[in-house]
Coordinates of C-alpha atoms (C1' of nucleotides) in Angstrom, one line a residue:
Chain A
M1 CA -124.2 59.5 -49.5
L2 CA -120.5 58.9 -48.9
N3 CA -118.4 59.7 -51.8
L4 CA -117.4 56.4 -53.3
S5 CA -117.4 57.4 -56.9
S6 CA -114.5 56.9 -59.2
L7 CA -113.9 53.6 -57.4
H8 CA -114.4 51.7 -60.6
S9 CA -111.5 53.2 -62.4
E10 CA -109.2 52.8 -59.5
F11 CA -110.4 49.3 -58.8
N12 CA -107.9 47.0 -60.4
K13 CA -104.9 49.1 -59.8
K14 CA -105.6 49.8 -56.2
M15 CA -106.9 46.4 -55.2
I16 CA -103.9 44.4 -56.2
D17 CA -101.1 46.8 -55.4
T18 CA -102.1 48.4 -52.1
P19 CA -100.1 47.2 -49.1
P20 CA -102.2 44.2 -47.9
F21 CA -102.5 42.9 -51.4
H22 CA -99.0 42.7 -52.8
G23 CA -98.7 39.3 -54.3
L24 CA -101.8 37.9 -52.5
K25 CA -104.6 36.4 -54.4
L26 CA -107.6 37.4 -52.2
P27 CA -111.1 36.5 -53.3
L28 CA -112.9 39.3 -55.0
Y29 CA -115.3 39.8 -52.2
E30 CA -112.5 40.2 -49.7
Q31 CA -110.9 42.9 -51.9
V32 CA -114.2 44.7 -52.1
R33 CA -114.7 44.4 -48.3
W34 CA -111.3 45.8 -47.6
H35 CA -111.7 48.6 -50.1
I36 CA -115.1 49.6 -48.6
Q37 CA -113.6 49.6 -45.1
Q38 CA -110.7 51.7 -46.2
R39 CA -113.0 54.2 -47.8
L40 CA -115.2 54.4 -44.7
S41 CA -112.3 54.9 -42.3
T42 CA -110.7 57.7 -44.3
H43 CA -114.0 59.6 -44.5
Q44 CA -115.5 61.7 -41.8
M45 CA -117.8 59.4 -40.0
R46 CA -121.5 59.7 -40.9
F47 CA -123.8 57.5 -39.0
D48 CA -127.0 59.0 -40.4
E49 CA -126.4 58.6 -44.1
P50 CA -126.4 55.3 -45.9
I51 CA -123.5 54.0 -47.9
P52 CA -124.1 53.5 -51.6
T53 CA -126.6 50.8 -52.5
E54 CA -125.5 47.3 -53.3
K55 CA -126.5 47.8 -56.9
T56 CA -124.4 50.9 -57.2
L57 CA -121.4 49.4 -55.5
A58 CA -121.7 46.3 -57.8
E59 CA -121.7 48.6 -60.8
N60 CA -118.9 50.8 -59.6
Y61 CA -116.6 47.9 -58.7
G62 CA -117.6 46.0 -61.8
V63 CA -118.6 42.9 -59.9
S64 CA -121.9 41.1 -59.4
I65 CA -124.3 42.1 -56.7
G66 CA -123.8 38.8 -54.9
T67 CA -120.1 39.6 -54.5
V68 CA -120.9 42.9 -53.0
R69 CA -123.5 41.4 -50.7
K70 CA -120.9 38.9 -49.4
A71 CA -118.4 41.7 -48.7
I72 CA -121.1 43.7 -46.9
E73 CA -122.2 40.7 -45.0
K74 CA -118.7 40.3 -43.6
L75 CA -118.6 43.9 -42.5
T76 CA -121.9 43.5 -40.9
Q77 CA -120.7 40.5 -38.9
E78 CA -117.7 42.5 -37.8
G79 CA -120.1 45.1 -36.4
I80 CA -118.9 47.8 -38.8
L81 CA -122.1 48.2 -40.8
V82 CA -125.8 47.7 -40.1
K83 CA -128.3 46.9 -42.8
V84 CA -131.8 48.2 -42.6
Q85 CA -134.3 46.8 -45.0
G86 CA -136.0 49.5 -47.1
K87 CA -133.6 52.2 -45.9
G88 CA -130.1 51.2 -46.7
T89 CA -126.8 50.2 -45.2
F90 CA -125.2 52.4 -42.5
L91 CA -122.1 52.7 -40.5
K92 CA -122.8 51.2 -37.1
K93 CA -122.9 53.7 -34.3
P94 CA -120.8 51.9 -31.7
D95 CA -122.2 52.1 -28.2
F96 CA -120.1 51.1 -25.3
H97 CA -122.7 51.9 -22.7
A98 CA -123.0 48.3 -21.9
S99 CA -119.4 47.4 -22.0
L100 CA -118.3 47.9 -18.4
L101 CA -121.7 46.6 -17.4
R102 CA -120.8 43.4 -19.0
F103 CA -118.5 42.9 -16.0
F104 CA -120.1 45.0 -13.3
R105 CA -123.7 44.9 -12.5
M106 CA -124.0 47.9 -10.1
R107 CA -127.2 48.3 -8.1
N108 CA -128.3 51.6 -6.7
H109 CA -129.9 52.0 -3.2
K110 CA -133.2 50.8 -4.6
G111 CA -131.7 47.6 -5.9
D112 CA -132.0 48.4 -9.6
F113 CA -129.2 47.9 -12.1
V114 CA -127.7 51.2 -13.1
L115 CA -124.9 52.5 -15.3
P116 CA -122.3 54.3 -13.1
V117 CA -121.9 58.0 -13.8
G118 CA -118.4 58.9 -15.0
R119 CA -116.5 62.0 -13.8
V120 CA -113.0 63.0 -14.9
Q121 CA -110.9 64.2 -11.9
K122 CA -107.5 65.0 -13.5
V123 CA -106.1 65.7 -16.9
Q124 CA -102.4 65.9 -17.4
L125 CA -99.9 65.9 -20.2
I126 CA -97.1 63.5 -19.3
E127 CA -93.9 62.2 -20.8
S128 CA -93.6 58.9 -22.7
I129 CA -94.2 55.7 -20.8
D130 CA -92.7 52.8 -22.7
Y131 CA -95.2 50.1 -22.0
I132 CA -98.2 52.4 -22.7
N133 CA -96.7 53.5 -26.0
D134 CA -96.0 49.9 -26.9
I135 CA -99.7 49.2 -26.4
L136 CA -100.7 52.3 -28.4
G137 CA -98.3 51.3 -31.2
E138 CA -96.3 54.5 -30.7
K139 CA -92.8 55.4 -29.7
N140 CA -91.5 58.1 -27.3
N141 CA -94.8 60.0 -27.7
K142 CA -96.1 62.3 -25.1
L143 CA -99.3 61.0 -23.5
L144 CA -102.5 62.5 -22.1
Y145 CA -103.2 61.0 -18.7
I146 CA -106.7 61.1 -17.3
E147 CA -108.0 60.0 -13.9
R148 CA -111.7 59.3 -13.8
I149 CA -114.2 57.9 -11.3
R150 CA -117.5 56.2 -11.8
M151 CA -120.2 56.6 -9.2
V152 CA -123.5 55.1 -8.2
D153 CA -125.6 57.1 -5.7
D154 CA -122.6 59.4 -4.9
E155 CA -120.5 56.3 -4.0
I156 CA -117.3 55.7 -5.9
V157 CA -117.5 52.2 -7.4
L158 CA -114.9 52.2 -10.1
S159 CA -111.6 54.1 -10.5
E160 CA -110.0 54.5 -14.0
Q161 CA -106.7 55.6 -15.3
I162 CA -106.6 56.4 -19.0
W163 CA -103.7 57.1 -21.4
L164 CA -104.2 58.7 -24.8
P165 CA -101.7 59.5 -27.5
E166 CA -101.2 63.2 -27.2
K167 CA -100.9 63.7 -30.9
A168 CA -104.4 62.7 -31.8
F169 CA -106.0 64.2 -28.7
Q170 CA -104.4 67.7 -28.7
A171 CA -107.9 69.3 -28.9
I172 CA -108.7 68.2 -25.4
A173 CA -105.2 68.2 -23.8
H174 CA -105.8 71.5 -22.1
L175 CA -109.4 71.4 -21.3
P176 CA -110.4 71.5 -17.6
A177 CA -111.7 68.2 -16.2
E178 CA -115.2 69.5 -15.8
Q179 CA -115.7 69.8 -19.5
F180 CA -115.2 66.1 -20.1
G181 CA -118.7 64.7 -20.1
N182 CA -120.2 61.7 -18.5
L183 CA -119.2 59.5 -21.5
L184 CA -115.8 59.7 -23.0
Y185 CA -116.1 58.0 -26.4
P186 CA -118.7 60.5 -27.7
F187 CA -116.5 63.2 -26.3
Y188 CA -113.5 61.9 -28.2
A189 CA -115.6 61.7 -31.4
E190 CA -116.9 65.3 -31.1
Q191 CA -113.7 67.0 -30.0
C192 CA -111.0 64.9 -31.8
H193 CA -112.7 62.9 -34.5
Q194 CA -111.4 59.7 -32.8
Y195 CA -113.9 56.9 -33.1
V196 CA -113.7 53.8 -30.9
F197 CA -115.1 50.8 -32.7
S198 CA -113.7 47.9 -30.9
A199 CA -111.9 47.1 -27.7
S200 CA -110.1 44.2 -26.1
E201 CA -110.4 43.8 -22.4
Q202 CA -108.4 41.8 -19.9
L203 CA -109.7 40.9 -16.5
S204 CA -107.7 39.9 -13.5
F205 CA -107.5 40.3 -9.7
T206 CA -104.9 42.0 -7.7
Q207 CA -104.0 42.8 -4.2
Q208 CA -101.3 45.2 -5.2
H209 CA -103.2 48.3 -6.2
R210 CA -103.6 51.1 -3.8
D211 CA -106.2 53.4 -5.3
P212 CA -106.4 57.1 -4.6
Y213 CA -110.2 57.1 -5.1
L214 CA -111.3 53.7 -3.8
S215 CA -110.9 53.6 -0.1
N216 CA -109.3 50.1 -0.3
K217 CA -107.0 48.7 2.3
T218 CA -103.7 47.1 1.6
Q219 CA -104.0 43.5 0.5
E220 CA -107.6 43.9 -0.3
W221 CA -108.7 42.2 -3.6
L222 CA -109.7 44.4 -6.4
V223 CA -110.9 43.6 -9.9
K224 CA -108.7 45.1 -12.6
I225 CA -109.9 45.6 -16.2
S226 CA -107.3 46.6 -18.8
R227 CA -108.8 47.9 -22.0
T228 CA -107.3 48.7 -25.3
A229 CA -109.7 50.6 -27.5
C230 CA -109.3 50.7 -31.3
N231 CA -110.6 52.7 -34.2
L232 CA -112.0 51.2 -37.5
N233 CA -108.5 50.4 -38.7
G234 CA -107.7 48.4 -35.6
Q235 CA -105.3 51.1 -34.5
A236 CA -105.1 51.5 -30.7
I237 CA -106.3 55.0 -29.6
E238 CA -106.8 54.5 -25.9
Y239 CA -105.4 52.4 -23.1
R240 CA -107.3 52.2 -19.8
E241 CA -107.1 50.5 -16.5
S242 CA -110.2 50.2 -14.3
Y243 CA -110.4 49.0 -10.7
G244 CA -113.4 48.0 -8.7
Y245 CA -114.6 46.0 -5.8
P246 CA -115.3 42.3 -6.4
H247 CA -118.6 42.2 -4.7
N248 CA -120.5 43.8 -7.5
F249 CA -118.8 41.7 -10.1
N250 CA -120.9 39.5 -12.4
Y251 CA -120.3 38.4 -15.9
A252 CA -122.1 36.0 -18.2
I253 CA -120.8 34.4 -21.3
K254 CA -122.0 32.0 -23.9
I255 CA -119.5 29.3 -25.2
T256 CA -119.9 27.3 -28.3
Chain B
M1 CA -123.1 9.5 -44.9
L2 CA -125.9 10.3 -42.6
N3 CA -129.2 9.0 -43.7
L4 CA -131.0 12.0 -44.9
S5 CA -132.9 10.3 -47.7
S6 CA -136.6 10.6 -48.1
L7 CA -136.3 14.2 -46.9
H8 CA -137.7 15.5 -50.1
S9 CA -141.0 13.8 -49.8
E10 CA -141.5 14.9 -46.2
F11 CA -140.3 18.3 -46.9
N12 CA -143.4 20.4 -47.4
K13 CA -145.5 18.6 -44.9
K14 CA -142.9 18.5 -42.2
M15 CA -141.5 22.0 -42.6
I16 CA -144.6 24.0 -42.2
D17 CA -146.3 21.9 -39.6
T18 CA -143.7 20.9 -37.1
P19 CA -143.8 22.7 -33.8
P20 CA -141.6 25.7 -34.5
F21 CA -143.3 26.5 -37.7
H22 CA -147.1 26.5 -37.1
G23 CA -148.2 29.7 -38.7
L24 CA -144.8 31.1 -39.1
K25 CA -143.5 32.1 -42.5
L26 CA -139.8 31.4 -42.1
P27 CA -137.4 31.9 -45.1
L28 CA -136.7 28.8 -47.0
Y29 CA -133.1 28.7 -45.8
E30 CA -134.2 28.9 -42.2
Q31 CA -136.5 25.9 -42.7
V32 CA -133.7 24.0 -44.3
R33 CA -131.3 24.9 -41.6
W34 CA -133.7 23.9 -38.9
H35 CA -134.5 20.6 -40.7
I36 CA -130.9 19.7 -41.1
Q37 CA -130.2 20.5 -37.4
Q38 CA -133.1 18.3 -36.3
R39 CA -131.9 15.4 -38.4
L40 CA -128.4 15.7 -37.0
S41 CA -129.5 15.8 -33.4
T42 CA -131.7 12.8 -33.7
H43 CA -129.0 10.7 -35.3
Q44 CA -126.2 9.0 -33.5
M45 CA -123.4 11.6 -33.6
R46 CA -120.8 10.9 -36.3
F47 CA -117.9 13.3 -36.4
D48 CA -115.9 11.4 -39.0
E49 CA -118.4 11.1 -41.8
P50 CA -119.6 14.0 -43.9
I51 CA -123.2 15.1 -44.2
P52 CA -124.7 14.9 -47.7
T53 CA -123.2 17.2 -50.2
E54 CA -124.7 20.6 -50.9
K55 CA -125.8 19.5 -54.3
T56 CA -127.5 16.4 -52.9
L57 CA -129.3 18.4 -50.2
A58 CA -130.4 20.9 -52.8
E59 CA -131.9 18.2 -54.8
N60 CA -133.5 16.4 -51.9
Y61 CA -135.1 19.5 -50.5
G62 CA -136.0 20.8 -53.9
V63 CA -134.3 24.1 -53.4
S64 CA -131.4 25.8 -55.2
I65 CA -127.8 25.1 -54.0
G66 CA -127.5 28.7 -52.9
T67 CA -130.3 28.3 -50.4
V68 CA -128.6 25.1 -49.0
R69 CA -125.3 27.0 -48.8
K70 CA -127.0 29.8 -46.8
A71 CA -128.5 27.2 -44.4
I72 CA -125.2 25.4 -43.9
E73 CA -123.4 28.7 -43.5
K74 CA -125.6 29.5 -40.5
L75 CA -124.9 26.2 -38.9
T76 CA -121.3 26.8 -39.5
Q77 CA -121.4 30.1 -37.8
E78 CA -123.2 28.5 -34.8
G79 CA -120.3 26.1 -34.5
I80 CA -122.4 23.0 -35.3
L81 CA -120.9 22.2 -38.7
V82 CA -117.4 22.6 -40.2
K83 CA -116.8 22.7 -43.9
V84 CA -113.6 21.3 -45.3
Q85 CA -112.9 22.1 -48.9
G86 CA -112.5 19.0 -51.1
K87 CA -113.7 16.6 -48.3
G88 CA -117.2 17.7 -47.3
T89 CA -119.1 19.1 -44.4
F90 CA -118.9 17.6 -40.9
L91 CA -120.4 17.7 -37.5
K92 CA -118.1 19.8 -35.5
K93 CA -116.4 17.9 -32.7
P94 CA -116.8 20.2 -29.8
D95 CA -113.8 20.7 -27.6
F96 CA -114.1 22.3 -24.2
H97 CA -110.5 21.9 -23.3
A98 CA -110.0 25.6 -23.5
S99 CA -113.2 26.6 -21.8
L100 CA -112.1 26.9 -18.2
L101 CA -108.8 28.1 -19.5
R102 CA -110.7 31.1 -20.7
F103 CA -111.0 32.2 -17.2
F104 CA -108.1 30.6 -15.4
R105 CA -104.6 30.7 -16.6
M106 CA -103.0 28.2 -14.3
R107 CA -99.2 28.1 -14.2
N108 CA -97.2 25.1 -13.0
H109 CA -94.0 25.2 -11.0
K110 CA -92.1 26.0 -14.1
G111 CA -94.2 28.9 -14.9
D112 CA -95.9 27.4 -18.1
F113 CA -99.6 27.6 -18.7
V114 CA -101.2 24.2 -18.1
L115 CA -104.7 22.6 -18.2
P116 CA -105.5 21.4 -14.7
V117 CA -106.1 17.7 -14.4
G118 CA -109.6 16.6 -13.4
R119 CA -110.3 14.0 -10.8
V120 CA -113.8 12.9 -9.7
Q121 CA -113.9 12.5 -5.9
K122 CA -117.5 11.5 -5.2
V123 CA -120.5 10.2 -7.2
Q124 CA -123.9 10.1 -5.6
L125 CA -127.5 9.7 -6.5
I126 CA -129.6 12.3 -4.8
E127 CA -133.2 13.4 -4.5
S128 CA -134.6 16.4 -6.5
I129 CA -133.3 19.8 -5.8
D130 CA -135.7 22.4 -7.1
Y131 CA -133.4 25.1 -8.4
I132 CA -131.2 22.6 -10.1
N133 CA -134.1 20.9 -11.8
D134 CA -135.3 24.3 -12.9
I135 CA -132.0 25.0 -14.6
L136 CA -132.1 21.5 -16.2
G137 CA -135.7 22.0 -17.4
E138 CA -136.9 19.1 -15.3
K139 CA -139.3 18.6 -12.5
N140 CA -138.9 16.4 -9.4
N141 CA -136.2 14.4 -11.0
K142 CA -133.6 12.5 -9.2
L143 CA -130.1 13.9 -9.8
L144 CA -126.6 12.6 -10.1
Y145 CA -124.3 14.6 -7.9
I146 CA -120.5 14.7 -8.6
E147 CA -117.7 16.3 -6.8
R148 CA -114.5 16.9 -8.8
I149 CA -111.2 18.6 -8.2
R150 CA -108.8 20.0 -10.7
M151 CA -105.1 20.0 -10.0
V152 CA -101.8 21.5 -11.1
D153 CA -98.7 19.9 -9.8
D154 CA -100.6 18.0 -7.2
E155 CA -102.1 21.2 -5.9
I156 CA -105.9 21.6 -5.9
V157 CA -106.7 24.8 -7.8
L158 CA -110.4 24.3 -8.6
S159 CA -113.2 22.6 -6.9
E160 CA -116.4 21.6 -8.9
Q161 CA -119.8 20.5 -8.0
I162 CA -121.8 18.9 -10.8
W163 CA -125.4 18.0 -11.2
L164 CA -126.8 15.7 -13.9
P165 CA -130.3 14.6 -14.7
E166 CA -130.3 11.0 -13.5
K167 CA -132.5 9.8 -16.3
A168 CA -130.1 10.5 -19.2
F169 CA -127.0 9.5 -17.1
Q170 CA -128.1 6.1 -15.7
A171 CA -125.2 4.4 -17.4
I172 CA -122.7 6.1 -15.1
A173 CA -124.8 6.5 -12.0
H174 CA -123.2 3.5 -10.2
L175 CA -119.7 3.6 -11.5
P176 CA -116.9 4.3 -9.0
A177 CA -115.3 7.7 -9.1
E178 CA -112.0 6.3 -10.3
Q179 CA -113.6 5.3 -13.6
F180 CA -114.5 8.8 -14.5
G181 CA -111.6 10.0 -16.6
N182 CA -109.7 13.3 -16.7
L183 CA -112.3 14.9 -19.0
L184 CA -116.0 14.6 -18.4
Y185 CA -117.6 15.6 -21.7
P186 CA -115.9 12.8 -23.8
F187 CA -116.9 10.5 -20.9
Y188 CA -120.6 11.6 -21.1
A189 CA -120.4 11.0 -24.9
E190 CA -119.0 7.5 -24.7
Q191 CA -121.0 6.2 -21.8
C192 CA -124.3 8.0 -22.2
H193 CA -124.5 9.4 -25.7
Q194 CA -124.9 12.9 -24.2
Y195 CA -123.0 15.5 -26.3
V196 CA -122.3 18.9 -24.9
F197 CA -122.3 21.5 -27.7
S198 CA -122.6 24.8 -26.0
A199 CA -122.6 26.2 -22.5
S200 CA -123.3 29.5 -20.8
E201 CA -121.2 30.5 -17.9
Q202 CA -121.7 33.0 -15.2
L203 CA -118.8 34.5 -13.3
S204 CA -119.0 36.1 -9.8
F205 CA -117.1 36.5 -6.6
T206 CA -118.1 35.3 -3.2
Q207 CA -117.0 35.2 0.4
Q208 CA -119.7 32.8 1.3
H209 CA -118.5 29.5 0.1
R210 CA -116.6 27.1 2.4
D211 CA -115.2 24.5 0.2
P212 CA -114.3 20.9 1.3
Y213 CA -111.4 20.7 -1.1
L214 CA -110.0 24.2 -1.2
S215 CA -108.4 25.1 2.1
N216 CA -110.0 28.5 2.1
K217 CA -110.7 30.4 5.2
T218 CA -114.0 32.1 6.2
Q219 CA -114.6 35.4 4.4
E220 CA -111.9 34.6 1.8
W221 CA -112.8 35.7 -1.7
L222 CA -113.3 32.9 -4.3
V223 CA -114.1 33.1 -7.9
K224 CA -117.4 31.2 -8.7
I225 CA -118.3 30.0 -12.2
S226 CA -121.7 28.6 -12.8
R227 CA -122.0 26.7 -16.0
T228 CA -125.1 25.3 -17.8
A229 CA -124.1 22.9 -20.6
C230 CA -126.5 22.1 -23.4
N231 CA -126.8 19.6 -26.2
L232 CA -127.4 20.3 -29.9
N233 CA -131.1 21.1 -29.2
G234 CA -130.2 23.6 -26.6
Q235 CA -131.5 21.3 -23.8
A236 CA -129.5 21.6 -20.6
I237 CA -127.8 18.4 -19.7
E238 CA -125.4 19.5 -17.0
Y239 CA -125.2 22.2 -14.3
R240 CA -121.9 22.9 -12.6
E241 CA -120.4 25.2 -10.1
S242 CA -116.7 25.7 -10.0
Y243 CA -114.7 27.6 -7.3
G244 CA -111.2 28.8 -7.5
Y245 CA -108.7 31.3 -6.0
P246 CA -108.6 34.7 -7.6
H247 CA -104.9 35.0 -8.0
N248 CA -104.7 32.8 -11.0
F249 CA -107.7 34.4 -12.6
N250 CA -107.2 36.0 -16.0
Y251 CA -109.7 36.6 -18.8
A252 CA -109.5 38.3 -22.1
I253 CA -112.4 39.4 -24.3
K254 CA -112.9 41.3 -27.5
I255 CA -115.7 43.8 -27.7
T256 CA -117.1 45.2 -30.9
Chain C
dA1 C1' -109.9 11.6 -62.6
dA2 C1' -113.8 12.3 -59.7
dG3 C1' -116.0 14.6 -56.1
dT4 C1' -116.0 18.2 -52.7
dG5 C1' -116.6 22.9 -51.1
dG6 C1' -115.1 28.1 -52.7
dT7 C1' -116.1 31.7 -55.6
dC8 C1' -118.9 34.3 -58.8
dT9 C1' -122.5 35.6 -62.1
dA10 C1' -126.9 37.9 -63.8
dG11 C1' -130.6 38.1 -63.1
dA12 C1' -135.8 37.6 -60.5
dC13 C1' -139.4 38.7 -57.2
dC14 C1' -140.7 40.1 -52.4
dA15 C1' -141.0 43.0 -48.0
dC16 C1' -140.2 47.1 -46.1
dT17 C1' -139.6 52.5 -45.8
dC18 C1' -140.3 56.9 -47.2
dT19 C1' -142.5 60.6 -49.9
Chain D
dG1 C1' -144.6 54.7 -56.5
dA2 C1' -139.7 54.6 -56.1
dG3 C1' -135.9 52.8 -53.8
dT4 C1' -133.9 49.9 -50.4
dG5 C1' -132.3 45.4 -48.6
dG6 C1' -134.1 40.2 -48.2
dT7 C1' -134.7 36.0 -50.5
dC8 C1' -133.9 32.8 -54.2
dT9 C1' -132.6 30.7 -58.6
dA10 C1' -129.7 27.9 -62.0
dG11 C1' -126.1 27.7 -63.4
dA12 C1' -120.5 28.4 -64.1
dC13 C1' -115.6 27.7 -63.1
dC14 C1' -111.8 27.1 -59.6
dA15 C1' -109.1 24.9 -55.6
dC16 C1' -108.6 21.3 -52.9
dT17 C1' -108.7 16.2 -51.4
dT18 C1' -108.7 11.5 -52.3
dG19 C1' -108.3 7.2 -55.0

DNA sequence: AAGTGGTCTAGACCACTCT
DNA sequence: GAGTGGTCTAGACCACTTG
């Protein structure tokens, strides 16, 4: 279990005085929610062990079980926790396998939908770029710059440029490109303890991008996806721009 | 108030025997949720009067107030109801103003973001089209076919083709195009008591579409949005295909 | 002041998982 | 059988809106 003991004693003091709470009168369950989330994000991530039971949390926090349930329900809706009946409540293992597939439905030569394979081509330590650092919430920081392609049947279908804050990713700054695996987020997690939990993507079309890996002509339309990926605290830890051809593009959304 | 009286007496009989429930053991709150939703969708829509209070519903259904609250919470999450403290719980007035703006951020000559103005160009009663009727869940039905353009600063930026089931839209089948207003969904509601509550959209790119209103050339890329719009029961009541130029296209999404 | 939803309690029993 | 979350109860008091 994650160590959440001694919460009870800290409860009142911590809840009302910590930064987000000065002067605010948040509902009890919001305070519990925030406190649990803080505890989770400052621990080493464990996806295989349950967090304390609702009953335990209720006792530790000195609130009723219904209040804890409401807090956990919120965290579940946000995609941070998953509840499994009979087993417990777990940190949700985020999987972004499907994320680019939300936009691109690539087919291989047989016509089946496939996930393009990723391959890092270049890794480079570079000086500060203002607009990237703005996005990452940093200032004048060195950056780790990565070029990566994604392929289906040995054909390059997407080209990606990735910027990381050098500070948090020192562990991989000097590794050769070949050691970066197919998927980057598990790689970040293993090597740097940086966990991507959410991302916001922006989609647009451009005729301005000349890509070194896509053999596109001048003035040809490309799809551009800008992604900012964040950790549990909402802190940006990666900025990425992906380019691809429009013919494979397909995206479905439900509006309510 | 909506008339939800006499629910109590019908409760047990109705809940377990009505179509979705034969043999199923749904939680109480799910049954309540479904029952409320049914009642709402078979009434004339009233967005200005509250539904019965939680206390009343609890008494009528013979369940505790917590169970009713959970049912209503679900309906709130689905965007069907809105709760207003001190006033009551209301049917949510759906607004799709922003929906196309989710994809297209049109700027006018001053550079501000604007909602394109809609204008119906053609209204026509046509014979059955199989793939449209499939989408609408109908068979061999006549259709109402509409052509509509959307404009910014007198420039056509989107072109739409719309198909409606003739049966439910007889009231507008023979109206001249000029009488269709700027927005269609409020028009459907007023004239035909057809209320759009949700929609699923599919986005793609095509070089195949030659549009009568967009002055596009052969082989030029266009954005295509296919939308199926549904009422409260999830029944499809409109199918629409919209085409536009990619240069204004911009779409943001949050992934978790 | 009366009525609404918002928050919170202190339990109960059930369904499921694991040992 | 022990432990987990899932469902459900029967209240209480508070915050907000309206007459």
